[in-house]
Each structure stands twice: as structure tokens, then as C-alpha cells.
PDB file of C-alpha atoms in Angstrom:
ATOM      1  CA  GLU A   1     -34.679  58.649 -11.621  1.00  0.00           C
ATOM      2  CA  VAL A   2     -36.370  55.955  -9.636  1.00  0.00           C
ATOM      3  CA  GLN A   3     -40.079  57.160  -9.021  1.00  0.00           C
ATOM      4  CA  LEU A   4     -42.837  55.523  -6.970  1.00  0.00           C
ATOM      5  CA  VAL A   5     -46.372  57.079  -8.217  1.00  0.00           C
ATOM      6  CA  GLN A   6     -49.066  56.409  -6.065  1.00  0.00           C
ATOM      7  CA  SER A   7     -52.874  56.796  -6.832  1.00  0.00           C
ATOM      8  CA  GLY A   8     -55.141  59.708  -5.540  1.00  0.00           C
ATOM      9  CA  ALA A   9     -56.869  60.188  -2.586  1.00  0.00           C
ATOM     10  CA  GLU A  10     -59.884  58.040  -1.627  1.00  0.00           C
ATOM     11  CA  VAL A  11     -63.222  58.919   0.081  1.00  0.00           C
ATOM     12  CA  LYS A  12     -65.177  55.525   1.137  1.00  0.00           C
ATOM     13  CA  LYS A  13     -67.765  54.459   3.524  1.00  0.00           C
ATOM     14  CA  PRO A  14     -67.474  51.540   6.081  1.00  0.00           C
ATOM     15  CA  GLY A  15     -67.976  47.915   4.419  1.00  0.00           C
ATOM     16  CA  GLU A  16     -66.556  49.157   0.874  1.00  0.00           C
ATOM     17  CA  SER A  17     -63.899  47.585  -0.860  1.00  0.00           C
ATOM     18  CA  LEU A  18     -60.639  49.693  -2.016  1.00  0.00           C
ATOM     19  CA  ARG A  19     -57.563  49.017  -4.022  1.00  0.00           C
ATOM     20  CA  ILE A  20     -54.868  51.717  -4.314  1.00  0.00           C
ATOM     21  CA  SER A  21     -52.057  51.642  -6.626  1.00  0.00           C
ATOM     22  CA  CYS A  22     -48.327  52.426  -6.783  1.00  0.00           C
ATOM     23  CA  LYS A  23     -46.441  52.429 -10.219  1.00  0.00           C
ATOM     24  CA  GLY A  24     -42.454  52.203 -10.212  1.00  0.00           C
ATOM     25  CA  SER A  25     -40.522  53.652 -12.732  1.00  0.00           C
ATOM     26  CA  GLY A  26     -36.687  54.301 -13.431  1.00  0.00           C
ATOM     27  CA  TYR A  27     -35.478  50.951 -12.282  1.00  0.00           C
ATOM     28  CA  SER A  28     -36.036  47.454 -13.005  1.00  0.00           C
ATOM     29  CA  PHE A  29     -39.337  46.944 -11.068  1.00  0.00           C
ATOM     30  CA  THR A  30     -38.838  43.084 -10.504  1.00  0.00           C
ATOM     31  CA  SER A  31     -35.056  43.565  -8.983  1.00  0.00           C
ATOM     32  CA  ASN A  32     -36.837  44.975  -5.650  1.00  0.00           C
ATOM     33  CA  TRP A  33     -39.444  44.312  -3.055  1.00  0.00           C
ATOM     34  CA  ILE A  34     -42.224  46.740  -2.566  1.00  0.00           C
ATOM     35  CA  SER A  35     -43.405  47.336   0.856  1.00  0.00           C
ATOM     36  CA  TRP A  36     -46.557  49.188   2.448  1.00  0.00           C
ATOM     37  CA  MET A  37     -46.642  51.287   5.283  1.00  0.00           C
ATOM     38  CA  ARG A  38     -49.382  52.943   7.242  1.00  0.00           C
ATOM     39  CA  GLN A  39     -49.367  56.388   9.044  1.00  0.00           C
ATOM     40  CA  MET A  40     -52.663  56.988  11.095  1.00  0.00           C
ATOM     41  CA  PRO A  41     -53.344  61.007  11.894  1.00  0.00           C
ATOM     42  CA  GLY A  42     -50.862  62.357  13.994  1.00  0.00           C
ATOM     43  CA  LYS A  43     -49.187  58.919  14.586  1.00  0.00           C
ATOM     44  CA  GLY A  44     -45.879  57.258  13.529  1.00  0.00           C
ATOM     45  CA  LEU A  45     -45.184  54.750  10.628  1.00  0.00           C
ATOM     46  CA  GLU A  46     -46.247  51.275  10.716  1.00  0.00           C
ATOM     47  CA  TRP A  47     -44.964  48.697   8.161  1.00  0.00           C
ATOM     48  CA  MET A  48     -47.716  46.462   6.839  1.00  0.00           C
ATOM     49  CA  GLY A  49     -46.118  43.920   4.509  1.00  0.00           C
ATOM     50  CA  ARG A  50     -43.813  43.706   1.402  1.00  0.00           C
ATOM     51  CA  ILE A  51     -44.103  41.699  -1.899  1.00  0.00           C
ATOM     52  CA  ASP A  52     -41.457  40.702  -4.280  1.00  0.00           C
ATOM     53  CA  PRO A  53     -42.509  41.602  -7.886  1.00  0.00           C
ATOM     54  CA  SER A  54     -40.898  38.548  -9.450  1.00  0.00           C
ATOM     55  CA  ASP A  55     -42.976  35.878  -8.045  1.00  0.00           C
ATOM     56  CA  SER A  56     -45.590  37.780  -6.069  1.00  0.00           C
ATOM     57  CA  TYR A  57     -44.287  36.177  -2.832  1.00  0.00           C
ATOM     58  CA  THR A  58     -45.610  38.234   0.194  1.00  0.00           C
ATOM     59  CA  ASN A  59     -44.883  38.678   3.717  1.00  0.00           C
ATOM     60  CA  TYR A  60     -47.337  40.362   6.070  1.00  0.00           C
ATOM     61  CA  SER A  61     -47.014  42.161   9.730  1.00  0.00           C
ATOM     62  CA  PRO A  62     -48.933  39.855  12.096  1.00  0.00           C
ATOM     63  CA  SER A  63     -50.780  43.173  12.772  1.00  0.00           C
ATOM     64  CA  PHE A  64     -52.188  43.537   9.191  1.00  0.00           C
ATOM     65  CA  GLN A  65     -52.293  39.806   8.060  1.00  0.00           C
ATOM     66  CA  GLY A  66     -56.035  38.891   7.151  1.00  0.00           C
ATOM     67  CA  HIS A  67     -56.905  42.612   6.871  1.00  0.00           C
ATOM     68  CA  VAL A  68     -55.033  43.759   3.759  1.00  0.00           C
ATOM     69  CA  THR A  69     -54.143  41.983   0.456  1.00  0.00           C
ATOM     70  CA  ILE A  70     -50.595  43.038  -1.169  1.00  0.00           C
ATOM     71  CA  SER A  71     -50.552  42.219  -4.779  1.00  0.00           C
ATOM     72  CA  VAL A  72     -48.454  43.176  -7.949  1.00  0.00           C
ATOM     73  CA  ASP A  73     -48.839  43.312 -12.095  1.00  0.00           C
ATOM     74  CA  LYS A  74     -45.446  43.272 -13.037  1.00  0.00           C
ATOM     75  CA  SER A  75     -46.661  43.671 -16.678  1.00  0.00           C
ATOM     76  CA  ILE A  76     -47.373  47.527 -15.812  1.00  0.00           C
ATOM     77  CA  ASN A  77     -44.917  47.778 -13.111  1.00  0.00           C
ATOM     78  CA  THR A  78     -47.523  48.300 -10.440  1.00  0.00           C
ATOM     79  CA  ALA A  79     -48.115  47.167  -6.618  1.00  0.00           C
ATOM     80  CA  TYR A  80     -51.480  47.304  -4.947  1.00  0.00           C
ATOM     81  CA  LEU A  81     -52.825  47.624  -1.517  1.00  0.00           C
ATOM     82  CA  GLN A  82     -56.363  46.261  -1.141  1.00  0.00           C
ATOM     83  CA  TRP A  83     -59.015  46.135   1.359  1.00  0.00           C
ATOM     84  CA  SER A  84     -62.326  43.903   1.146  1.00  0.00           C
ATOM     85  CA  SER A  85     -64.188  45.614   3.851  1.00  0.00           C
ATOM     86  CA  LEU A  86     -63.015  49.180   5.067  1.00  0.00           C
ATOM     87  CA  LYS A  87     -63.283  50.311   8.616  1.00  0.00           C
ATOM     88  CA  ALA A  88     -62.995  53.967   9.882  1.00  0.00           C
ATOM     89  CA  SER A  89     -60.076  52.998  11.453  1.00  0.00           C
ATOM     90  CA  ASP A  90     -58.521  52.526   8.286  1.00  0.00           C
ATOM     91  CA  THR A  91     -58.195  55.990   7.843  1.00  0.00           C
ATOM     92  CA  ALA A  92     -54.659  56.777   7.358  1.00  0.00           C
ATOM     93  CA  ILE A  93     -52.135  57.830   4.727  1.00  0.00           C
ATOM     94  CA  TYR A  94     -50.819  54.850   3.118  1.00  0.00           C
ATOM     95  CA  TYR A  95     -47.161  54.709   1.504  1.00  0.00           C
ATOM     96  CA  CYS A  96     -45.604  52.408  -0.780  1.00  0.00           C
ATOM     97  CA  ALA A  97     -41.816  52.279  -0.784  1.00  0.00           C
ATOM     98  CA  ARG A  98     -38.887  50.309  -2.872  1.00  0.00           C
ATOM     99  CA  GLN A  99     -36.931  48.033  -0.746  1.00  0.00           C
ATOM    100  CA  ARG A 100     -33.067  47.888  -1.150  1.00  0.00           C
ATOM    101  CA  ARG A 101     -31.292  44.699  -0.719  1.00  0.00           C
ATOM    102  CA  ALA A 102     -34.930  43.188  -0.187  1.00  0.00           C
ATOM    103  CA  ILE A 103     -34.379  44.938   3.553  1.00  0.00           C
ATOM    104  CA  PHE A 104     -35.365  48.405   4.159  1.00  0.00           C
ATOM    105  CA  PRO A 105     -37.284  51.084   2.303  1.00  0.00           C
ATOM    106  CA  ASP A 106     -35.178  53.412   0.144  1.00  0.00           C
ATOM    107  CA  TYR A 107     -37.463  55.482  -2.435  1.00  0.00           C
ATOM    108  CA  TRP A 108     -40.960  56.068  -1.469  1.00  0.00           C
ATOM    109  CA  GLY A 109     -44.112  56.978  -3.195  1.00  0.00           C
ATOM    110  CA  GLN A 110     -45.914  60.255  -2.349  1.00  0.00           C
ATOM    111  CA  GLY A 111     -48.673  58.593  -0.383  1.00  0.00           C
ATOM    112  CA  THR A 112     -52.304  58.002  -0.584  1.00  0.00           C
ATOM    113  CA  LEU A 113     -54.913  59.562   1.681  1.00  0.00           C
ATOM    114  CA  VAL A 114     -57.505  56.988   2.552  1.00  0.00           C
ATOM    115  CA  THR A 115     -60.556  58.448   4.616  1.00  0.00           C
ATOM    116  CA  VAL A 116     -63.222  56.110   5.504  1.00  0.00           C
ATOM    117  CA  SER A 117     -66.494  57.798   6.909  1.00  0.00           C
ATOM    118  CA  SER A 118     -70.294  57.150   6.990  1.00  0.00           C
TER     119      SER A 118
ATOM    120  CA  ASP B   1     -41.588  43.546  17.939  1.00  0.00           C
ATOM    121  CA  ILE B   2     -38.648  45.634  18.425  1.00  0.00           C
ATOM    122  CA  GLN B   3     -39.765  49.157  19.899  1.00  0.00           C
ATOM    123  CA  MET B   4     -37.752  52.335  18.669  1.00  0.00           C
ATOM    124  CA  ILE B   5     -37.866  55.259  20.940  1.00  0.00           C
ATOM    125  CA  GLN B   6     -37.056  58.652  19.885  1.00  0.00           C
ATOM    126  CA  SER B   7     -36.066  61.630  21.780  1.00  0.00           C
ATOM    127  CA  PRO B   8     -36.753  64.515  21.657  1.00  0.00           C
ATOM    128  CA  SER B   9     -40.338  64.424  20.012  1.00  0.00           C
ATOM    129  CA  SER B  10     -40.101  67.939  18.937  1.00  0.00           C
ATOM    130  CA  LEU B  11     -36.804  70.395  18.821  1.00  0.00           C
ATOM    131  CA  SER B  12     -36.509  74.123  18.145  1.00  0.00           C
ATOM    132  CA  ALA B  13     -32.977  75.073  17.067  1.00  0.00           C
ATOM    133  CA  SER B  14     -31.447  78.237  15.029  1.00  0.00           C
ATOM    134  CA  VAL B  15     -30.077  78.414  11.784  1.00  0.00           C
ATOM    135  CA  GLY B  16     -26.235  77.285  12.296  1.00  0.00           C
ATOM    136  CA  ASP B  17     -26.867  75.077  15.360  1.00  0.00           C
ATOM    137  CA  ARG B  18     -25.660  71.622  16.081  1.00  0.00           C
ATOM    138  CA  VAL B  19     -28.635  69.207  16.217  1.00  0.00           C
ATOM    139  CA  THR B  20     -28.775  65.959  17.795  1.00  0.00           C
ATOM    140  CA  ILE B  21     -31.633  63.328  17.545  1.00  0.00           C
ATOM    141  CA  THR B  22     -31.480  59.982  19.351  1.00  0.00           C
ATOM    142  CA  CYS B  23     -33.176  56.693  18.877  1.00  0.00           C
ATOM    143  CA  ARG B  24     -33.054  53.679  21.489  1.00  0.00           C
ATOM    144  CA  ALA B  25     -33.880  50.204  20.351  1.00  0.00           C
ATOM    145  CA  SER B  26     -35.724  47.848  22.774  1.00  0.00           C
ATOM    146  CA  GLN B  27     -32.850  45.242  21.779  1.00  0.00           C
ATOM    147  CA  ASP B  28     -29.588  45.025  20.244  1.00  0.00           C
ATOM    148  CA  ILE B  29     -30.081  45.657  16.385  1.00  0.00           C
ATOM    149  CA  SER B  30     -26.440  45.997  15.418  1.00  0.00           C
ATOM    150  CA  ASN B  31     -26.111  48.665  12.803  1.00  0.00           C
ATOM    151  CA  TYR B  32     -29.316  47.794  11.022  1.00  0.00           C
ATOM    152  CA  LEU B  33     -30.785  51.353  11.351  1.00  0.00           C
ATOM    153  CA  ASN B  34     -31.862  53.873   9.166  1.00  0.00           C
ATOM    154  CA  TRP B  35     -32.866  57.887   9.450  1.00  0.00           C
ATOM    155  CA  TYR B  36     -35.373  59.412   7.130  1.00  0.00           C
ATOM    156  CA  GLN B  37     -36.390  62.812   6.837  1.00  0.00           C
ATOM    157  CA  GLN B  38     -39.896  63.710   5.938  1.00  0.00           C
ATOM    158  CA  LYS B  39     -41.346  67.293   4.997  1.00  0.00           C
ATOM    159  CA  PRO B  40     -44.770  68.168   5.251  1.00  0.00           C
ATOM    160  CA  GLY B  41     -46.882  66.861   2.635  1.00  0.00           C
ATOM    161  CA  LYS B  42     -44.009  64.908   1.062  1.00  0.00           C
ATOM    162  CA  ALA B  43     -42.570  61.481   0.789  1.00  0.00           C
ATOM    163  CA  PRO B  44     -39.976  60.323   3.562  1.00  0.00           C
ATOM    164  CA  LYS B  45     -36.632  60.439   2.054  1.00  0.00           C
ATOM    165  CA  LEU B  46     -33.681  58.134   3.280  1.00  0.00           C
ATOM    166  CA  LEU B  47     -30.774  60.175   4.718  1.00  0.00           C
ATOM    167  CA  ILE B  48     -28.874  57.800   6.552  1.00  0.00           C
ATOM    168  CA  TYR B  49     -28.416  53.699   6.035  1.00  0.00           C
ATOM    169  CA  ASP B  50     -26.644  51.075   8.284  1.00  0.00           C
ATOM    170  CA  ALA B  51     -26.306  53.650  10.945  1.00  0.00           C
ATOM    171  CA  SER B  52     -23.752  55.612   9.670  1.00  0.00           C
ATOM    172  CA  ASN B  53     -23.684  55.525   5.643  1.00  0.00           C
ATOM    173  CA  LEU B  54     -24.778  58.654   4.084  1.00  0.00           C
ATOM    174  CA  GLU B  55     -27.051  58.215   1.356  1.00  0.00           C
ATOM    175  CA  THR B  56     -25.939  59.711  -2.057  1.00  0.00           C
ATOM    176  CA  GLY B  57     -26.990  63.104  -2.750  1.00  0.00           C
ATOM    177  CA  VAL B  58     -27.628  64.354   0.999  1.00  0.00           C
ATOM    178  CA  PRO B  59     -25.768  66.805   2.443  1.00  0.00           C
ATOM    179  CA  SER B  60     -22.594  66.174   4.379  1.00  0.00           C
ATOM    180  CA  ARG B  61     -23.937  68.001   7.433  1.00  0.00           C
ATOM    181  CA  PHE B  62     -26.085  64.896   8.163  1.00  0.00           C
ATOM    182  CA  SER B  63     -24.416  62.146   9.748  1.00  0.00           C
ATOM    183  CA  GLY B  64     -25.220  58.977  12.032  1.00  0.00           C
ATOM    184  CA  SER B  65     -23.619  56.931  14.486  1.00  0.00           C
ATOM    185  CA  GLY B  66     -24.329  54.191  16.818  1.00  0.00           C
ATOM    186  CA  SER B  67     -24.448  50.555  17.090  1.00  0.00           C
ATOM    187  CA  GLY B  68     -26.232  48.165  19.411  1.00  0.00           C
ATOM    188  CA  THR B  69     -29.347  49.835  21.051  1.00  0.00           C
ATOM    189  CA  ASP B  70     -28.354  53.368  20.812  1.00  0.00           C
ATOM    190  CA  PHE B  71     -28.061  55.663  17.942  1.00  0.00           C
ATOM    191  CA  THR B  72     -27.515  59.475  16.923  1.00  0.00           C
ATOM    192  CA  LEU B  73     -28.456  61.671  13.931  1.00  0.00           C
ATOM    193  CA  THR B  74     -26.556  64.962  14.030  1.00  0.00           C
ATOM    194  CA  ILE B  75     -26.998  67.789  11.789  1.00  0.00           C
ATOM    195  CA  SER B  76     -23.574  69.589  12.059  1.00  0.00           C
ATOM    196  CA  SER B  77     -24.795  73.265  11.141  1.00  0.00           C
ATOM    197  CA  LEU B  78     -28.758  73.469  10.966  1.00  0.00           C
ATOM    198  CA  GLN B  79     -30.194  74.944   7.611  1.00  0.00           C
ATOM    199  CA  PRO B  80     -33.612  76.372   6.813  1.00  0.00           C
ATOM    200  CA  GLU B  81     -34.312  73.767   4.461  1.00  0.00           C
ATOM    201  CA  ASP B  82     -33.792  71.176   7.207  1.00  0.00           C
ATOM    202  CA  ILE B  83     -37.045  71.996   8.753  1.00  0.00           C
ATOM    203  CA  ALA B  84     -38.838  68.385   8.772  1.00  0.00           C
ATOM    204  CA  THR B  85     -39.882  65.370  10.879  1.00  0.00           C
ATOM    205  CA  TYR B  86     -37.066  63.111  11.287  1.00  0.00           C
ATOM    206  CA  PHE B  87     -37.516  59.099  12.289  1.00  0.00           C
ATOM    207  CA  CYS B  88     -35.418  56.055  12.802  1.00  0.00           C
ATOM    208  CA  GLN B  89     -36.234  52.693  11.409  1.00  0.00           C
ATOM    209  CA  GLN B  90     -34.860  49.231  12.346  1.00  0.00           C
ATOM    210  CA  TYR B  91     -34.319  46.468  10.015  1.00  0.00           C
ATOM    211  CA  ASP B  92     -32.703  43.816  12.385  1.00  0.00           C
ATOM    212  CA  ASN B  93     -35.793  41.285  11.692  1.00  0.00           C
ATOM    213  CA  LEU B  94     -38.266  41.149   8.825  1.00  0.00           C
ATOM    214  CA  LEU B  95     -40.871  42.854  10.796  1.00  0.00           C
ATOM    215  CA  LEU B  96     -39.660  46.618  10.219  1.00  0.00           C
ATOM    216  CA  THR B  97     -40.409  49.199  12.882  1.00  0.00           C
ATOM    217  CA  PHE B  98     -40.007  53.048  13.075  1.00  0.00           C
ATOM    218  CA  GLY B  99     -39.528  55.387  15.801  1.00  0.00           C
ATOM    219  CA  GLN B 100     -42.406  58.074  16.465  1.00  0.00           C
ATOM    220  CA  GLY B 101     -40.390  60.984  14.949  1.00  0.00           C
ATOM    221  CA  THR B 102     -38.731  64.011  15.864  1.00  0.00           C
ATOM    222  CA  ARG B 103     -40.443  67.490  14.643  1.00  0.00           C
ATOM    223  CA  LEU B 104     -37.620  70.004  13.845  1.00  0.00           C
ATOM    224  CA  GLU B 105     -38.255  73.694  13.870  1.00  0.00           C
ATOM    225  CA  ILE B 106     -36.570  76.865  13.353  1.00  0.00           C
ATOM    226  CA  LYS B 107     -36.095  79.092  16.551  1.00  0.00           C
TER     227      LYS B 107
END
């Protein structure tokens, strides 16, 4: 069974750094890209970027380029989404998802709630 | 960016009703469209891919149609477990975009 399990909820202050994770199982982790999506409170989903776990090649949405970093550790089947300096506007639920045909999300993680508040 | 406009934003229907949700793209996306179901507090679940292909394990009461700019998700006979938010997503280009979602409730 394909599963993506994300790390737990986080509460951070503005300016702090954060890395959340997404561990894949039930399939060959390096065979499918991983995407990250953001869902702000009461809003729709936004695609942030994707990574190819086989070679760590990344592709970002212009809206998120330079604001987050996507990385992967294929030795432990885990992808990461990282911020160096959080803002209150980063408060959202973040989802990872496996890409089918390197194109669209098929299996999704359960989501990680990130709350940034002073 | 390709904009995806869903309608309605919310919908109330009775068990057994036929339900239709529409999604319109701001430009021609061929059949590069998916439909997802998201229940409260849960991860989105892929229902339909390539506009009309039913994902494995999804009940046959769900169907998708359309191409170009206009797409439809249909539930032929609404069941209580179908209460969820449904959203479309295009993958015509690398910058994936989503509809705002349709919240489906039971009357």
C-alpha cells in the first residue's frame, strides 16, 4: 500500500526556521517525483514545487521560488520542505504528494499544520 | 498561470440525487484534468484522472467528462459517505493549479 506520512503539527515564531518531512513507503521511492502543496486557512490548494528523488532535481512555482527549499534523502525515503525565516503568512496546512507520470499528484500525505505566531 | 474556476462553491443534495460539479479552465488544457475528494481532516484522494478515467477502487457512481476548457464531475446517486469537498486540478503545464473547491452537503 502506497503511503506518505508527514511529520506532526508545528507552532513557530516569525523569523524561526523549520523543516517538515514526508516519508514514502509501499513503492519505489526514487521512481516518482514528490510535490508539495499549500492550503491556507479557508483557501484552495497551491502547488509549491516538486523534486525528483532519484537525483534531487527541483522545480518551483514562481510564487514560492526563493521562499522555501525542497530536498530529499533517498536513503530514508523522505522528502523535506524547509523555511529559513518563517512569516505569519506561512500559516497553513502543507501536503506532500507522489507524482504519477511525473505530472500529477496521486497519493497524498495527511498534511502538516504549520502555525506561525508571535 | 492557468486559472481553474469551479462551480458551485457549495451544494446541498439528498441521498440518491444526481450531483454535477463543473470546472472551467482559463485556456485549453486538452484532457489534462483531475478530480479529487477531500474529507474533513483527511488527505485529498484522487477520483478521476485525464478528465474521464476512474481511479482504481473509486466507486462507479463517480464519473468525469469534458475536454478543452469545460469539465464535469458527476455523482450518479449521492451516498452519505460522499460528503466532502471536491476540487479539480489541471496539469497542462508544469505549474499545477487547482480549483477553489466545491463543498458538498447532504440535505
